[in-house]
CSV table of C-alpha atoms in Angstrom, one decimal:
chain,number,residue,atom,x,y,z
A,1,MET,CA,130.1,80.4,75.9
A,2,SER,CA,126.5,81.3,77.0
A,3,PHE,CA,126.2,77.9,78.7
A,4,LEU,CA,129.5,78.4,80.6
A,5,ILE,CA,128.5,81.9,81.8
A,6,ASP,CA,125.0,80.6,83.0
A,7,SER,CA,126.7,77.7,84.8
A,8,LEU,CA,129.2,80.1,86.5
A,9,ILE,CA,126.4,82.4,87.6
A,10,PHE,CA,124.5,79.4,89.0
A,11,VAL,CA,127.5,78.0,90.9
A,12,CYS,CA,128.2,81.5,92.4
A,13,VAL,CA,124.6,82.0,93.5
A,14,VAL,CA,124.4,78.6,95.2
A,15,PHE,CA,127.8,79.2,97.0
A,16,MET,CA,126.6,82.6,98.3
A,17,ILE,CA,123.2,81.3,99.4
A,18,LEU,CA,124.7,78.4,101.3
A,19,ARG,CA,127.3,80.7,102.9
A,20,PHE,CA,124.7,83.2,103.8
A,21,ARG,CA,122.5,80.5,105.4
A,22,ARG,CA,125.3,79.2,107.5
A,23,LYS,CA,125.9,82.8,108.8
A,24,THR,CA,122.3,83.3,109.8
A,25,SER,CA,120.9,79.9,110.7
A,26,PHE,CA,121.6,80.2,114.4
A,27,ARG,CA,119.7,83.4,114.8
A,28,ARG,CA,116.0,83.5,115.8
A,29,LEU,CA,114.6,85.2,112.7
A,30,PRO,CA,111.0,86.3,112.5
A,31,PRO,CA,108.9,83.5,111.1
A,32,GLY,CA,108.3,83.0,107.4
A,33,PRO,CA,107.6,80.5,104.6
A,34,LYS,CA,110.3,77.9,104.0
A,35,PRO,CA,112.6,79.1,101.2
A,36,LEU,CA,113.4,77.1,98.1
A,37,PRO,CA,117.0,76.4,97.0
A,38,VAL,CA,118.7,79.4,95.4
A,39,ILE,CA,115.6,81.6,94.8
A,40,GLY,CA,114.4,81.5,98.4
A,41,ASN,CA,110.8,82.9,98.5
A,42,LEU,CA,111.0,85.0,95.3
A,43,HIS,CA,108.3,82.8,93.8
A,44,LEU,CA,105.8,84.0,96.4
A,45,LEU,CA,105.9,87.7,95.5
A,46,GLY,CA,104.0,87.7,92.2
A,47,ASP,CA,103.3,90.9,90.3
A,48,LYS,CA,101.8,92.7,93.4
A,49,PRO,CA,104.3,92.1,96.2
A,50,HIS,CA,102.4,94.4,98.6
A,51,VAL,CA,99.3,92.3,98.3
A,52,SER,CA,101.1,88.9,98.4
A,53,THR,CA,103.2,89.8,101.5
A,54,ALA,CA,100.1,91.2,103.2
A,55,LYS,CA,98.4,87.8,102.8
A,56,LEU,CA,101.5,85.9,103.9
A,57,SER,CA,101.7,88.1,107.1
A,58,GLU,CA,98.2,86.8,108.0
A,59,LYS,CA,99.8,83.4,108.5
A,60,TYR,CA,103.3,84.3,109.7
A,61,GLY,CA,102.7,87.5,111.6
A,62,PRO,CA,103.3,91.3,111.2
A,63,LEU,CA,107.1,90.7,111.5
A,64,MET,CA,108.0,88.2,108.8
A,65,THR,CA,111.1,86.9,107.2
A,66,LEU,CA,111.4,86.2,103.4
A,67,GLN,CA,114.6,85.0,101.8
A,68,LEU,CA,114.6,86.8,98.5
A,69,GLY,CA,117.5,85.3,96.7
A,70,GLN,CA,120.7,86.1,98.7
A,71,VAL,CA,119.0,88.8,100.7
A,72,THR,CA,117.3,88.3,104.1
A,73,THR,CA,114.3,90.5,104.0
A,74,VAL,CA,112.0,91.4,107.0
A,75,ILE,CA,108.5,92.5,106.1
A,76,VAL,CA,106.7,94.8,108.5
A,77,SER,CA,102.9,94.7,108.2
A,78,SER,CA,101.4,96.3,111.3
A,79,SER,CA,101.4,99.7,112.9
A,80,ASP,CA,102.9,98.4,116.1
A,81,MET,CA,105.8,96.8,114.3
A,82,ALA,CA,106.3,99.9,112.1
A,83,LYS,CA,106.6,101.9,115.3
A,84,GLU,CA,109.3,99.5,116.5
A,85,ILE,CA,111.3,100.2,113.3
A,86,LEU,CA,110.6,103.9,112.8
A,87,GLN,CA,110.7,105.0,116.4
A,88,THR,CA,111.9,102.6,119.0
A,89,HIS,CA,114.8,101.2,116.9
A,90,ASP,CA,115.0,104.1,114.4
A,91,ARG,CA,118.7,104.7,115.0
A,92,VAL,CA,119.7,101.0,114.3
A,93,CYS,CA,117.2,100.6,111.4
A,94,SER,CA,118.0,103.8,109.5
A,95,GLY,CA,120.4,102.4,107.0
A,96,ARG,CA,119.5,102.1,103.3
A,97,SER,CA,119.2,99.0,101.2
A,98,ILE,CA,120.2,100.6,97.9
A,99,PRO,CA,118.7,99.2,94.6
A,100,ASP,CA,121.3,98.6,92.0
A,101,ALA,CA,119.5,101.0,89.6
A,102,MET,CA,120.1,103.9,92.1
A,103,THR,CA,123.8,103.6,91.9
A,104,VAL,CA,124.0,105.1,88.4
A,105,HIS,CA,126.0,108.3,88.1
A,106,ASP,CA,126.9,107.8,91.8
A,107,HIS,CA,123.4,108.9,92.7
A,108,SER,CA,123.3,106.9,95.9
A,109,LYS,CA,126.5,108.8,97.1
A,110,HIS,CA,125.0,112.3,96.4
A,111,GLY,CA,121.2,111.9,96.9
A,112,MET,CA,119.5,112.4,100.3
A,113,THR,CA,117.1,109.5,99.9
A,114,TRP,CA,119.7,106.7,99.4
A,115,HIS,CA,122.6,108.0,101.5
A,116,ASP,CA,123.4,106.2,104.7
A,117,VAL,CA,123.1,108.2,107.9
A,118,SER,CA,126.3,110.2,108.1
A,119,ASN,CA,127.5,113.8,108.4
A,120,LYS,CA,126.8,114.4,104.7
A,121,TRP,CA,123.3,113.0,105.0
A,122,ARG,CA,122.7,115.2,108.1
A,123,ASN,CA,123.9,118.3,106.1
A,124,LEU,CA,121.5,117.4,103.3
A,125,ARG,CA,118.6,117.0,105.7
A,126,LYS,CA,119.5,120.3,107.3
A,127,ILE,CA,119.5,122.0,103.9
A,128,GLY,CA,116.1,120.5,103.1
A,129,ASN,CA,114.5,121.4,106.4
A,130,ASN,CA,116.0,124.8,106.9
A,131,TYR,CA,116.4,126.2,103.4
A,132,ILE,CA,113.9,124.5,101.0
A,133,PHE,CA,110.8,123.3,102.8
A,134,THR,CA,110.5,125.9,105.5
A,135,THR,CA,107.1,127.7,105.9
A,136,VAL,CA,108.8,131.0,105.0
A,137,LYS,CA,110.3,129.6,101.8
A,138,LEU,CA,107.2,127.9,100.7
A,139,GLU,CA,104.9,130.9,101.3
A,140,ALA,CA,107.3,133.1,99.3
A,141,ARG,CA,106.5,131.0,96.2
A,142,GLN,CA,102.8,130.3,96.7
A,143,ASP,CA,101.7,132.9,94.3
A,144,LEU,CA,103.6,131.1,91.5
A,145,ARG,CA,102.0,127.8,92.5
A,146,ARG,CA,98.6,129.5,92.5
A,147,LYS,CA,99.2,130.7,89.0
A,148,LYS,CA,100.0,127.1,87.9
A,149,VAL,CA,96.8,125.8,89.4
A,150,ASP,CA,94.9,128.6,87.6
A,151,GLU,CA,96.4,127.4,84.3
A,152,LEU,CA,95.2,123.9,85.1
A,153,LEU,CA,91.7,125.3,85.7
A,154,GLN,CA,91.8,127.2,82.4
A,155,GLU,CA,92.7,124.0,80.6
A,156,VAL,CA,89.8,122.1,82.4
A,157,GLY,CA,87.5,125.0,81.5
A,158,ASN,CA,88.4,124.7,77.8
A,159,CYS,CA,87.6,120.9,78.0
A,160,CYS,CA,84.3,121.8,79.7
A,161,ARG,CA,83.2,124.2,77.0
A,162,GLU,CA,84.2,121.7,74.3
A,163,GLY,CA,82.6,118.7,76.0
A,164,LYS,CA,86.0,116.9,76.2
A,165,SER,CA,87.1,114.7,79.1
A,166,VAL,CA,90.3,115.4,81.1
A,167,ASP,CA,93.1,112.8,81.5
A,168,ILE,CA,93.5,113.5,85.3
A,169,ALA,CA,96.8,111.7,85.7
A,170,GLN,CA,98.4,113.6,82.7
A,171,ALA,CA,97.0,117.0,83.9
A,172,ALA,CA,98.1,116.3,87.4
A,173,PHE,CA,101.6,115.3,86.3
A,174,ARG,CA,102.0,118.4,84.2
A,175,THR,CA,100.7,120.7,86.9
A,176,THR,CA,102.8,119.1,89.6
A,177,LEU,CA,105.9,119.4,87.5
A,178,ASN,CA,105.2,123.1,86.9
A,179,LEU,CA,104.5,123.6,90.6
A,180,LEU,CA,107.8,122.0,91.5
A,181,SER,CA,109.8,123.7,88.8
A,182,ASN,CA,108.4,127.2,89.7
A,183,THR,CA,109.2,126.6,93.3
A,184,PHE,CA,112.7,125.5,92.6
A,185,PHE,CA,113.7,127.3,89.3
A,186,SER,CA,111.0,129.9,88.7
A,187,VAL,CA,110.3,128.3,85.2
A,188,ASP,CA,107.9,125.9,83.6
A,189,LEU,CA,109.3,122.5,82.8
A,190,ALA,CA,106.0,121.2,81.4
A,191,ASP,CA,105.5,123.9,78.8
A,192,THR,CA,104.0,121.9,76.0
A,193,SER,CA,106.0,124.0,73.5
A,194,SER,CA,109.3,122.9,75.1
A,195,GLU,CA,111.2,119.9,73.8
A,196,ASN,CA,113.0,119.7,77.1
A,197,ALA,CA,109.6,119.5,78.9
A,198,ARG,CA,108.5,116.5,76.8
A,199,GLU,CA,111.8,114.7,77.4
A,200,PHE,CA,111.6,115.5,81.1
A,201,LYS,CA,108.1,114.2,81.5
A,202,ASP,CA,108.8,111.0,79.5
A,203,ALA,CA,112.1,110.4,81.4
A,204,VAL,CA,110.5,110.8,84.9
A,205,LYS,CA,107.7,108.4,84.1
A,206,SER,CA,110.2,105.9,82.6
A,207,ILE,CA,112.5,106.1,85.6
A,208,MET,CA,109.7,105.2,88.0
A,209,GLU,CA,108.7,102.3,85.9
A,210,VAL,CA,112.2,100.9,85.3
A,211,VAL,CA,113.3,101.2,88.9
A,212,ALA,CA,110.2,99.4,90.1
A,213,LYS,CA,110.9,96.3,87.9
A,214,PRO,CA,112.1,93.2,89.8
A,215,ASN,CA,115.9,93.2,89.5
A,216,LEU,CA,118.0,90.1,89.8
A,217,SER,CA,120.9,92.3,90.8
A,218,ASP,CA,119.0,93.3,94.0
A,219,HIS,CA,118.2,89.8,95.0
A,220,PHE,CA,121.6,88.4,94.0
A,221,PRO,CA,124.2,91.1,94.6
A,222,ILE,CA,126.9,88.8,93.3
A,223,LEU,CA,125.4,89.4,89.8
A,224,ARG,CA,125.5,93.2,90.0
A,225,PHE,CA,128.6,93.5,87.9
A,226,LEU,CA,126.7,91.8,85.0
A,227,ASP,CA,123.5,93.9,85.2
A,228,PRO,CA,121.8,90.9,83.7
A,229,GLN,CA,118.5,92.6,82.9
A,230,GLY,CA,120.1,95.9,81.8
A,231,ILE,CA,118.1,97.8,84.4
A,232,ARG,CA,121.0,99.8,85.7
A,233,ARG,CA,122.1,100.8,82.1
A,234,GLU,CA,118.5,101.8,81.2
A,235,THR,CA,118.2,103.9,84.4
A,236,GLY,CA,121.5,105.5,83.7
A,237,VAL,CA,120.4,106.7,80.3
A,238,LEU,CA,117.1,108.1,81.6
A,239,CYS,CA,118.7,109.8,84.6
A,240,GLN,CA,121.3,111.4,82.3
A,241,LYS,CA,118.5,113.1,80.3
A,242,LEU,CA,117.3,114.8,83.5
A,243,LEU,CA,120.7,115.7,84.7
A,244,ASP,CA,121.4,117.3,81.3
A,245,ILE,CA,118.3,119.4,81.7
A,246,PHE,CA,119.4,120.4,85.2
A,247,ASP,CA,122.9,121.2,83.9
A,248,GLY,CA,121.4,123.6,81.4
A,249,ILE,CA,119.4,125.4,84.1
A,250,LEU,CA,122.4,125.5,86.4
A,251,ASP,CA,124.7,126.9,83.7
A,252,GLU,CA,122.2,129.6,82.7
A,253,ARG,CA,121.6,130.6,86.4
A,254,LEU,CA,125.3,130.7,87.1
A,255,ARG,CA,125.8,133.1,84.1
A,256,SER,CA,123.0,135.2,85.2
A,257,ARG,CA,124.3,135.5,88.8
A,258,LYS,CA,127.8,136.4,87.5
A,259,GLU,CA,126.4,139.1,85.2
A,260,SER,CA,124.2,140.6,87.8
A,261,ASP,CA,126.9,140.3,90.5
A,262,ARG,CA,124.3,140.2,93.3
A,263,ARG,CA,122.0,137.9,95.2
A,264,ASP,CA,118.3,138.5,95.0
A,265,LYS,CA,116.6,138.4,98.4
A,266,ASN,CA,113.5,137.0,96.8
A,267,SER,CA,115.5,134.2,95.1
A,268,ASP,CA,114.1,130.7,94.4
A,269,VAL,CA,115.4,127.4,95.8
A,270,LEU,CA,118.1,127.1,93.2
A,271,ASP,CA,119.6,130.5,94.2
A,272,THR,CA,119.4,129.4,97.8
A,273,LEU,CA,121.3,126.2,97.1
A,274,LEU,CA,123.9,128.1,95.0
A,275,ASP,CA,124.4,130.5,97.9
A,276,ILE,CA,125.1,127.6,100.2
A,277,ALA,CA,127.5,126.0,97.8
A,278,GLU,CA,129.4,129.3,97.3
A,279,ASP,CA,129.6,130.0,101.0
A,280,LYS,CA,131.1,126.6,101.6
A,281,ASN,CA,129.6,126.5,105.1
A,282,MET,CA,128.0,123.1,104.4
A,283,ASP,CA,128.9,120.1,102.4
A,284,LEU,CA,127.1,120.9,99.1
A,285,ASP,CA,128.5,121.3,95.6
A,286,LEU,CA,127.0,121.4,92.1
A,287,ALA,CA,127.0,117.6,91.8
A,288,GLY,CA,125.0,117.5,95.1
A,289,ILE,CA,122.5,120.1,93.8
A,290,ARG,CA,122.0,118.2,90.5
A,291,HIS,CA,121.3,114.9,92.4
A,292,LEU,CA,119.0,116.6,94.9
A,293,PHE,CA,116.8,117.9,92.1
A,294,LEU,CA,116.9,114.5,90.5
A,295,GLU,CA,115.3,112.8,93.4
A,296,LEU,CA,112.9,115.7,94.3
A,297,PHE,CA,111.5,115.8,90.8
A,298,THR,CA,111.2,112.0,90.2
A,299,ALA,CA,109.7,110.9,93.6
A,300,GLY,CA,107.8,114.2,94.3
A,301,ASN,CA,106.1,114.4,90.9
A,302,ASP,CA,105.1,110.8,90.6
A,303,THR,CA,103.6,110.3,94.1
A,304,THR,CA,101.8,113.6,94.1
A,305,SER,CA,100.1,113.2,90.7
A,306,SER,CA,99.2,109.6,91.4
A,307,THR,CA,97.6,110.5,94.7
A,308,LEU,CA,95.6,113.2,93.1
A,309,GLU,CA,94.3,110.7,90.5
A,310,TRP,CA,93.3,108.2,93.2
A,311,ALA,CA,91.5,111.0,95.2
A,312,MET,CA,89.5,112.1,92.2
A,313,THR,CA,88.7,108.4,91.4
A,314,GLU,CA,87.4,107.8,94.9
A,315,LEU,CA,85.3,110.9,95.0
A,316,LEU,CA,83.7,110.0,91.7
A,317,ARG,CA,83.0,106.5,93.0
A,318,ASN,CA,81.5,108.1,96.1
A,319,PRO,CA,79.2,111.0,95.1
A,320,LYS,CA,78.1,111.7,98.7
A,321,ALA,CA,81.8,112.4,99.6
A,322,MET,CA,82.2,114.6,96.6
A,323,SER,CA,79.0,116.6,97.4
A,324,ARG,CA,80.1,117.0,101.1
A,325,ALA,CA,83.5,118.3,100.0
A,326,ARG,CA,82.0,120.8,97.5
A,327,ASP,CA,79.6,122.0,100.2
A,328,GLU,CA,82.5,122.6,102.6
A,329,LEU,CA,84.4,124.6,100.0
A,330,ARG,CA,81.4,126.7,99.0
A,331,GLU,CA,80.7,127.5,102.7
A,332,ASN,CA,84.2,128.4,103.6
A,333,ILE,CA,85.7,129.7,100.3
A,334,GLY,CA,82.6,131.1,98.6
A,335,VAL,CA,81.2,130.3,95.1
A,336,GLY,CA,83.4,131.9,92.5
A,337,ASN,CA,86.4,132.5,94.8
A,338,THR,CA,89.7,130.7,94.4
A,339,VAL,CA,91.1,128.1,96.8
A,340,GLU,CA,94.4,129.2,98.4
A,341,GLU,CA,97.0,127.2,100.2
A,342,SER,CA,96.2,129.0,103.4
A,343,ASP,CA,92.6,127.8,103.3
A,344,THR,CA,93.5,124.2,104.1
A,345,SER,CA,93.1,124.6,107.9
A,346,ARG,CA,89.5,125.7,107.4
A,347,LEU,CA,88.7,122.6,105.3
A,348,PRO,CA,88.7,119.6,107.6
A,349,TYR,CA,86.8,117.4,105.2
A,350,LEU,CA,89.2,118.1,102.3
A,351,GLN,CA,92.0,117.1,104.7
A,352,ALA,CA,90.1,113.9,105.6
A,353,ILE,CA,89.8,113.0,101.9
A,354,ILE,CA,93.6,113.3,101.4
A,355,LYS,CA,94.2,111.2,104.5
A,356,GLU,CA,91.7,108.5,103.4
A,357,THR,CA,93.3,108.5,99.9
A,358,PHE,CA,96.8,108.0,101.5
A,359,ARG,CA,95.3,105.2,103.6
A,360,LEU,CA,93.9,103.2,100.7
A,361,HIS,CA,96.5,104.1,98.1
A,362,PRO,CA,99.9,104.8,99.7
A,363,PRO,CA,103.3,104.0,98.2
A,364,PRO,CA,103.1,100.2,98.7
A,365,PHE,CA,106.4,99.9,100.6
A,366,LEU,CA,108.3,102.6,102.3
A,367,ILE,CA,111.8,103.1,100.8
A,368,PRO,CA,113.7,100.0,102.0
A,369,ARG,CA,115.8,100.3,105.2
A,370,LYS,CA,118.7,98.2,106.4
A,371,SER,CA,119.6,97.2,109.9
A,372,GLY,CA,123.0,98.5,111.1
A,373,SER,CA,123.4,95.7,113.7
A,374,ASP,CA,121.5,92.8,115.1
A,375,VAL,CA,118.3,94.1,116.7
A,376,GLU,CA,115.7,92.2,118.8
A,377,ILE,CA,112.1,93.1,118.2
A,378,ASN,CA,109.1,91.2,119.6
A,379,GLY,CA,111.3,88.3,120.7
A,380,PHE,CA,112.9,87.9,117.3
A,381,VAL,CA,116.3,89.0,115.9
A,382,ILE,CA,116.7,91.0,112.7
A,383,PRO,CA,120.2,90.3,111.7
A,384,LYS,CA,122.7,93.1,110.7
A,385,ASP,CA,122.5,94.1,107.1
A,386,SER,CA,119.0,92.7,106.7
A,387,LYS,CA,116.7,94.5,104.3
A,388,ILE,CA,113.6,95.9,106.0
A,389,LEU,CA,110.4,96.6,104.0
A,390,ILE,CA,107.5,98.3,105.7
A,391,ASN,CA,104.2,97.5,103.9
A,392,ALA,CA,102.3,100.8,104.2
A,393,TRP,CA,99.5,99.3,102.0
A,394,ALA,CA,98.9,96.5,104.4
A,395,ILE,CA,98.9,98.8,107.4
A,396,GLY,CA,96.4,101.1,105.8
A,397,ARG,CA,94.0,98.1,105.2
A,398,ASP,CA,94.5,96.3,108.6
A,399,PRO,CA,91.1,95.3,109.8
A,400,LYS,CA,92.4,95.3,113.4
A,401,ILE,CA,92.8,99.1,113.4
A,402,TRP,CA,90.4,100.2,110.6
A,403,GLU,CA,86.7,99.7,110.4
A,404,ASN,CA,85.5,98.7,106.9
A,405,PRO,CA,89.1,99.0,105.7
A,406,GLU,CA,88.3,98.5,102.0
A,407,SER,CA,85.8,101.3,101.9
A,408,PHE,CA,86.5,105.0,101.2
A,409,ILE,CA,85.2,106.8,104.3
A,410,PRO,CA,86.9,110.2,104.9
A,411,GLU,CA,84.6,110.7,107.9
A,412,ARG,CA,86.8,108.4,109.9
A,413,PHE,CA,89.4,111.1,110.1
A,414,LEU,CA,87.1,114.0,111.2
A,415,GLU,CA,87.3,113.3,114.9
A,416,SER,CA,90.7,111.8,114.8
A,417,ASP,CA,94.2,113.1,115.7
A,418,ILE,CA,95.8,110.8,113.1
A,419,ASP,CA,98.0,112.7,110.6
A,420,VAL,CA,100.6,111.9,108.0
A,421,ARG,CA,103.5,113.6,109.7
A,422,GLY,CA,105.0,110.4,111.1
A,423,SER,CA,103.6,110.6,114.6
A,424,SER,CA,100.9,108.1,113.9
A,425,PHE,CA,102.1,104.8,112.6
A,426,ARG,CA,98.7,103.8,111.3
A,427,LEU,CA,99.1,106.3,108.4
A,428,ILE,CA,102.7,106.6,107.1
A,429,PRO,CA,102.7,107.5,103.4
A,430,PHE,CA,105.7,109.7,104.0
A,431,GLY,CA,107.5,107.3,106.3
A,432,GLY,CA,108.6,108.2,109.8
A,433,GLY,CA,111.5,108.8,112.1
A,434,ARG,CA,114.7,110.5,110.9
A,435,ARG,CA,114.0,109.2,107.4
A,436,ILE,CA,110.6,110.8,107.0
A,437,CYS,CA,110.2,112.5,103.6
A,438,PRO,CA,111.5,116.1,103.8
A,439,GLY,CA,109.2,117.1,101.0
A,440,LEU,CA,106.0,116.4,103.0
A,441,PRO,CA,105.2,120.2,103.6
A,442,LEU,CA,105.3,121.0,99.9
A,443,ALA,CA,103.5,117.8,98.8
A,444,SER,CA,100.7,118.5,101.3
A,445,ARG,CA,100.2,122.1,100.1
A,446,MET,CA,100.1,121.0,96.4
A,447,LEU,CA,97.7,118.2,96.9
A,448,HIS,CA,95.2,120.2,98.9
A,449,LEU,CA,95.4,123.1,96.5
A,450,MET,CA,95.0,121.1,93.3
A,451,LEU,CA,92.2,118.8,94.6
A,452,GLY,CA,90.3,121.6,96.3
A,453,SER,CA,90.5,123.8,93.2
A,454,LEU,CA,89.3,121.0,90.9
A,455,ILE,CA,86.2,120.0,92.9
A,456,HIS,CA,85.4,123.6,93.9
A,457,SER,CA,85.5,125.0,90.3
A,458,PHE,CA,83.8,122.2,88.4
A,459,GLU,CA,81.3,119.4,88.7
A,460,TRP,CA,82.5,116.1,87.3
A,461,ALA,CA,81.2,113.0,85.7
A,462,VAL,CA,82.7,110.1,83.7
A,463,GLU,CA,81.9,108.9,80.2
A,464,ASP,CA,82.9,105.3,81.0
A,465,ASP,CA,82.5,103.8,84.4
A,466,ASP,CA,85.3,101.3,83.7
A,467,CYS,CA,87.8,104.1,84.3
A,468,LEU,CA,86.6,104.2,87.9
A,469,GLY,CA,88.1,100.8,88.6
A,470,VAL,CA,90.6,100.5,91.4
A,471,GLU,CA,92.8,97.8,89.9
A,472,GLU,CA,96.4,98.6,90.7
A,473,VAL,CA,99.7,98.4,88.9
A,474,PHE,CA,102.6,97.9,91.3
A,475,GLY,CA,105.6,100.3,91.3
A,476,LEU,CA,107.4,102.7,93.6
A,477,THR,CA,103.9,104.2,93.7
A,478,VAL,CA,100.7,102.3,93.1
A,479,HIS,CA,99.1,103.5,89.9
A,480,LYS,CA,95.7,102.9,88.5
A,481,ALA,CA,95.6,100.1,85.9
A,482,ARG,CA,93.3,102.2,83.8
A,483,GLY,CA,93.8,106.0,83.9
A,484,LEU,CA,91.0,108.2,85.0
A,485,ARG,CA,89.3,110.3,82.3
A,486,ALA,CA,86.8,112.7,83.9
A,487,LEU,CA,84.3,115.0,82.2
A,488,PRO,CA,83.9,118.5,83.7
A,489,ILE,CA,80.2,119.0,82.9
A,490,ARG,CA,79.7,122.4,84.5
A,491,GLY,CA,81.9,125.1,85.8
A,492,VAL,CA,80.9,126.6,89.2
A,493,VAL,CA,80.3,130.4,88.7
A,494,GLY,CA,79.6,133.2,91.2
């Protein structure tokens, strides 16, 4: 029976590949390596697709076609070509290529990230831009975020007194989770005494790992009904754990609102979303709220904590940059004073450190797009329904636009107008165009606050230089192969 099923799968795959090739053979696709039968160019990806495709683009160009199983995939590896996709042809190229794992619990139908451009998607974007990530809303909760960073500093201070090292990734993850949960729910989700917190943390990390796995169902959509590797099933179980936690928070808040029979003007994001759902002025219901939190907590937590770990790693590898950052903080904040979110504008070198970290260690590929129709770019045609992958990692290390691209040099941004808000296509960790990450304002505040506080309040060293390695592990975000354990050797006092 197993042999018959395998044979049936093989025949179906061959049939679909041949059919797909007949449909696209007449079009002038961007150049690329010759595909093998059935698997196409899958064998060329390796365990670090961002690196292998960057090398291939050196031969085939910044707009390159790979046949990944059934799926025609266009790889974008330069800032000029990224601008074509994210700005010039943004309307045509704003569709989503949805991974099979993200269809669990109808997440792709509810979530903002994976929804195709539509009235519902526009409503979700409007809610994010006008009710969640506005300056007024973010500033209203900054005292709570400051409190969470103070708790991080207390934890680091205890390690300093006891001569213990700090697992930077773990501390960053826990703090980021509490920063987000206090902004959205006014509660700690990373309280070490909470069973829910431990389940939440484990589930978030597992989801990011599972979804990043190469999935046959994505390369051969004909196999999706089989879920041959069980990735969709595993993702479904993990996502349900988070949804159950959100359901508990939602139920408790709904009871509280009913009992108080009033709306608090100083409400958090959850209250704001419930107000919108109850007013029925926009297309938002409880299911939409649950899935909105699902994507905000998974993507937002992982990318922010990973970026902080990379920034600390690079500063410890580059003592002059660390010293310059600390001098800037002492001069502008004052020894013994705390760093506030509002101080960022007076800390250009700290801003440059964050930008340089994003350049060297961005999410490897932007969330995959899909062309809504045939589109001509640079003399080539990207066919309708093609998957489009923008290699942000390759753009950040392009020697044609960056001097010494492999080196950590924050100074390159001090006299530069390059930012991460999507207007400069040389630095696009949050994407660009209409699909730019709506959480950018909050992520930026959290990163500058946490990193500035850590390097202003303590001096740092490492017990083992091996943890300063920059070997990467591929995923939705690029993680360090070996986590950073840093030793706070002395607290800075007034």
